[in-house]
PDB file of C-alpha atoms in Angstrom:
ATOM      1  CA  MET A   1      16.387  10.727   4.356  1.00 44.00           C
ATOM      2  CA  THR A   2      20.251   9.942   4.140  1.00 45.00           C
ATOM      3  CA  SER A   3      21.616   8.849   0.703  1.00 54.00           C
ATOM      4  CA  ASN A   4      22.324   5.449   1.729  1.00 66.00           C
ATOM      5  CA  GLN A   5      18.794   4.604   3.195  1.00 83.00           C
ATOM      6  CA  ASN A   6      16.831   1.866   1.258  1.00 95.00           C
ATOM      7  CA  LYS A   7      14.065   2.584  -0.608  1.00 97.00           C
ATOM      8  CA  TYR A   8      10.894   0.055  -1.577  1.00 97.00           C
ATOM      9  CA  LEU A   9       8.053   0.320  -3.660  1.00 97.00           C
ATOM     10  CA  PHE A  10       5.285  -2.337  -2.965  1.00 98.00           C
ATOM     11  CA  THR A  11       2.427  -2.583  -5.836  1.00 97.00           C
ATOM     12  CA  VAL A  12      -1.169  -4.056  -4.625  1.00 97.00           C
ATOM     13  CA  THR A  13      -3.547  -4.943  -6.906  1.00 96.00           C
ATOM     14  CA  HIS A  14      -5.995  -7.567  -5.319  1.00 94.00           C
ATOM     15  CA  PHE A  15      -8.174  -6.849  -2.369  1.00 95.00           C
ATOM     16  CA  ASN A  16     -11.490  -9.232  -2.433  1.00 87.00           C
ATOM     17  CA  GLY A  17     -10.613 -13.244  -2.266  1.00 87.00           C
ATOM     18  CA  ASP A  18      -7.147 -13.054  -1.606  1.00 90.00           C
ATOM     19  CA  ALA A  19      -6.109 -11.780   2.020  1.00 95.00           C
ATOM     20  CA  ASP A  20      -3.001 -12.929   1.993  1.00 96.00           C
ATOM     21  CA  ARG A  21      -2.217 -11.623  -1.144  1.00 95.00           C
ATOM     22  CA  VAL A  22      -3.145  -7.944   0.152  1.00 96.00           C
ATOM     23  CA  ALA A  23      -1.687  -8.433   3.402  1.00 97.00           C
ATOM     24  CA  ALA A  24       1.552 -10.046   2.718  1.00 97.00           C
ATOM     25  CA  PRO A  25       2.852  -6.867   0.718  1.00 97.00           C
ATOM     26  CA  LEU A  26       1.795  -5.084   3.834  1.00 97.00           C
ATOM     27  CA  VAL A  27       4.203  -7.244   6.037  1.00 98.00           C
ATOM     28  CA  LEU A  28       6.655  -7.102   3.561  1.00 97.00           C
ATOM     29  CA  ALA A  29       6.286  -3.056   4.073  1.00 98.00           C
ATOM     30  CA  ASN A  30       6.359  -3.140   7.873  1.00 98.00           C
ATOM     31  CA  ASN A  31       9.604  -5.316   7.855  1.00 97.00           C
ATOM     32  CA  ALA A  32      10.981  -2.472   5.448  1.00 97.00           C
ATOM     33  CA  LEU A  33      10.115   0.736   7.259  1.00 97.00           C
ATOM     34  CA  ALA A  34      11.247  -1.251  10.724  1.00 96.00           C
ATOM     35  CA  ALA A  35      14.323  -1.296   9.087  1.00 96.00           C
ATOM     36  CA  GLY A  36      14.632   2.280   8.102  1.00 95.00           C
ATOM     37  CA  GLY A  37      13.151   2.186   4.752  1.00 96.00           C
ATOM     38  CA  ASP A  38      11.247   4.785   2.400  1.00 96.00           C
ATOM     39  CA  VAL A  39       8.525   2.578   1.633  1.00 97.00           C
ATOM     40  CA  VAL A  40       5.713   3.431  -0.713  1.00 97.00           C
ATOM     41  CA  VAL A  41       2.730   1.149  -1.209  1.00 98.00           C
ATOM     42  CA  TRP A  42       0.875   2.166  -4.739  1.00 98.00           C
ATOM     43  CA  VAL A  43      -2.463   0.077  -5.153  1.00 98.00           C
ATOM     44  CA  THR A  44      -4.078  -0.241  -8.143  1.00 97.00           C
ATOM     45  CA  LEU A  45      -7.492  -1.753 -10.054  1.00 97.00           C
ATOM     46  CA  GLU A  46      -9.132  -3.581  -7.403  1.00 96.00           C
ATOM     47  CA  GLY A  47      -6.400  -3.051  -4.907  1.00 97.00           C
ATOM     48  CA  VAL A  48      -7.312   0.427  -3.913  1.00 98.00           C
ATOM     49  CA  MET A  49     -10.028  -0.482  -1.697  1.00 97.00           C
ATOM     50  CA  LEU A  50      -6.802  -0.789   0.404  1.00 97.00           C
ATOM     51  CA  ALA A  51      -6.797   2.793   0.852  1.00 98.00           C
ATOM     52  CA  LYS A  52     -10.363   3.577   1.396  1.00 98.00           C
ATOM     53  CA  GLN A  53     -11.746   4.000   5.233  1.00 97.00           C
ATOM     54  CA  GLY A  54     -12.576   1.091   6.925  1.00 97.00           C
ATOM     55  CA  ALA A  55     -12.702  -1.034   3.916  1.00 97.00           C
ATOM     56  CA  ALA A  56      -9.788  -3.766   5.082  1.00 96.00           C
ATOM     57  CA  ASP A  57     -11.964  -3.495   8.744  1.00 96.00           C
ATOM     58  CA  GLY A  58     -13.396  -7.330   7.584  1.00 92.00           C
ATOM     59  CA  VAL A  59     -10.225  -8.625   5.393  1.00 95.00           C
ATOM     60  CA  ILE A  60      -8.633 -11.299   7.546  1.00 96.00           C
ATOM     61  CA  PRO A  61      -5.671 -13.569   5.861  1.00 97.00           C
ATOM     62  CA  LYS A  62      -5.051 -17.117   6.766  1.00 95.00           C
ATOM     63  CA  SER A  63      -1.687 -16.413   7.304  1.00 94.00           C
ATOM     64  CA  PHE A  64      -1.122 -13.231   8.777  1.00 97.00           C
ATOM     65  CA  PRO A  65      -2.375 -11.023  11.078  1.00 97.00           C
ATOM     66  CA  PRO A  66      -5.745  -8.870  10.360  1.00 97.00           C
ATOM     67  CA  VAL A  67      -5.218  -6.393   7.404  1.00 97.00           C
ATOM     68  CA  ALA A  68      -6.647  -3.621   9.164  1.00 97.00           C
ATOM     69  CA  ASP A  69      -4.068  -4.519  12.318  1.00 98.00           C
ATOM     70  CA  LEU A  70      -1.034  -4.514   9.088  1.00 98.00           C
ATOM     71  CA  LEU A  71      -2.709  -0.663   7.799  1.00 97.00           C
ATOM     72  CA  LYS A  72      -2.514   0.633  11.641  1.00 97.00           C
ATOM     73  CA  ALA A  73       1.314  -0.536  12.133  1.00 97.00           C
ATOM     74  CA  PHE A  74       2.131   0.743   8.186  1.00 98.00           C
ATOM     75  CA  LYS A  75       0.391   4.107   8.823  1.00 96.00           C
ATOM     76  CA  GLU A  76       1.922   4.662  12.625  1.00 96.00           C
ATOM     77  CA  ASN A  77       5.339   3.684  11.146  1.00 95.00           C
ATOM     78  CA  GLY A  78       5.424   6.621   8.255  1.00 96.00           C
ATOM     79  CA  GLY A  79       4.317   4.016   5.213  1.00 97.00           C
ATOM     80  CA  ARG A  80       2.585   6.044   1.975  1.00 97.00           C
ATOM     81  CA  ILE A  81       0.290   5.143   0.073  1.00 98.00           C
ATOM     82  CA  GLY A  82      -0.277   6.067  -3.418  1.00 98.00           C
ATOM     83  CA  VAL A  83      -3.381   5.366  -4.992  1.00 98.00           C
ATOM     84  CA  CYS A  84      -4.180   5.325  -9.329  1.00 98.00           C
ATOM     85  CA  PRO A  85      -6.610   7.569  -9.782  1.00 98.00           C
ATOM     86  CA  PRO A  86      -8.715   5.895 -12.921  1.00 98.00           C
ATOM     87  CA  CYS A  87      -8.717   2.901 -10.269  1.00 98.00           C
ATOM     88  CA  ALA A  88     -10.274   5.112  -6.988  1.00 98.00           C
ATOM     89  CA  LYS A  89     -12.557   6.542  -9.621  1.00 98.00           C
ATOM     90  CA  THR A  90     -13.792   2.837 -10.379  1.00 98.00           C
ATOM     91  CA  HIS A  91     -14.290   1.368  -6.984  1.00 97.00           C
ATOM     92  CA  GLY A  92     -15.364   4.386  -5.011  1.00 97.00           C
ATOM     93  CA  VAL A  93     -12.386   5.341  -3.234  1.00 98.00           C
ATOM     94  CA  THR A  94     -12.405   9.372  -2.389  1.00 98.00           C
ATOM     95  CA  GLN A  95     -10.379  12.378  -1.047  1.00 97.00           C
ATOM     96  CA  GLU A  96     -13.046  12.451   1.084  1.00 98.00           C
ATOM     97  CA  ASN A  97     -13.153   8.881   2.132  1.00 98.00           C
ATOM     98  CA  MET A  98      -8.898   8.141   1.709  1.00 98.00           C
ATOM     99  CA  LEU A  99      -6.781   6.808   4.488  1.00 97.00           C
ATOM    100  CA  ALA A 100      -4.807   9.615   6.339  1.00 95.00           C
ATOM    101  CA  ASN A 101      -1.769   8.317   4.981  1.00 96.00           C
ATOM    102  CA  ALA A 102      -2.711   7.958   1.050  1.00 98.00           C
ATOM    103  CA  GLU A 103      -2.672   9.929  -1.442  1.00 97.00           C
ATOM    104  CA  PHE A 104      -3.646  10.130  -5.669  1.00 98.00           C
ATOM    105  CA  MET A 105      -0.385   9.015  -7.620  1.00 98.00           C
ATOM    106  CA  GLY A 106      -1.112   8.187 -11.173  1.00 97.00           C
ATOM    107  CA  GLY A 107       1.090   7.254 -13.796  1.00 94.00           C
ATOM    108  CA  ALA A 108       3.862   9.944 -14.085  1.00 96.00           C
ATOM    109  CA  ALA A 109       4.310  10.259 -10.119  1.00 96.00           C
ATOM    110  CA  VAL A 110       4.781   6.422  -9.687  1.00 95.00           C
ATOM    111  CA  ILE A 111       7.256   5.977 -11.819  1.00 95.00           C
ATOM    112  CA  GLY A 112       8.734   8.841 -10.498  1.00 94.00           C
ATOM    113  CA  ALA A 113       8.804   7.164  -7.186  1.00 92.00           C
ATOM    114  CA  ALA A 114       9.598   3.640  -8.335  1.00 93.00           C
ATOM    115  CA  GLN A 115      12.929   5.265  -9.577  1.00 92.00           C
ATOM    116  CA  ASP A 116      15.871   3.980  -6.921  1.00 91.00           C
ATOM    117  CA  ARG A 117      13.578   1.665  -5.025  1.00 96.00           C
ATOM    118  CA  GLN A 118      13.644  -2.157  -5.036  1.00 95.00           C
ATOM    119  CA  ALA A 119       9.841  -2.963  -6.338  1.00 94.00           C
ATOM    120  CA  PHE A 120       7.333  -5.618  -5.592  1.00 94.00           C
ATOM    121  CA  THR A 121       4.386  -6.315  -7.275  1.00 92.00           C
ATOM    122  CA  PHE A 122       1.170  -8.600  -5.718  1.00 91.00           C
TER     123      PHE A 122
END
């Protein structure tokens, strides 16, 4: 990673009921990756469901490609997902059922990851 690489943090707080709000940050994150950015998507509240294997399969936005397709591209292009541990516990997301590019990222870790990053929240 070069020192002038653009770094981004996208926070996703939604999952059920608003597929476009789940897809929009992934569209931006994928574009940032395509431009050579270092990208972390942090999921919290019900957004942690995005990190659960198979959960996104039925999430079809009105305005964007299916969320499962966006997640696949995000993983293939080196995107990382940070998962709020307390929210994961609430929503049944475990180490065993998380996506391969996801990891638990608590408060201190997300604050550290946010340093020197442009941040967006959805």
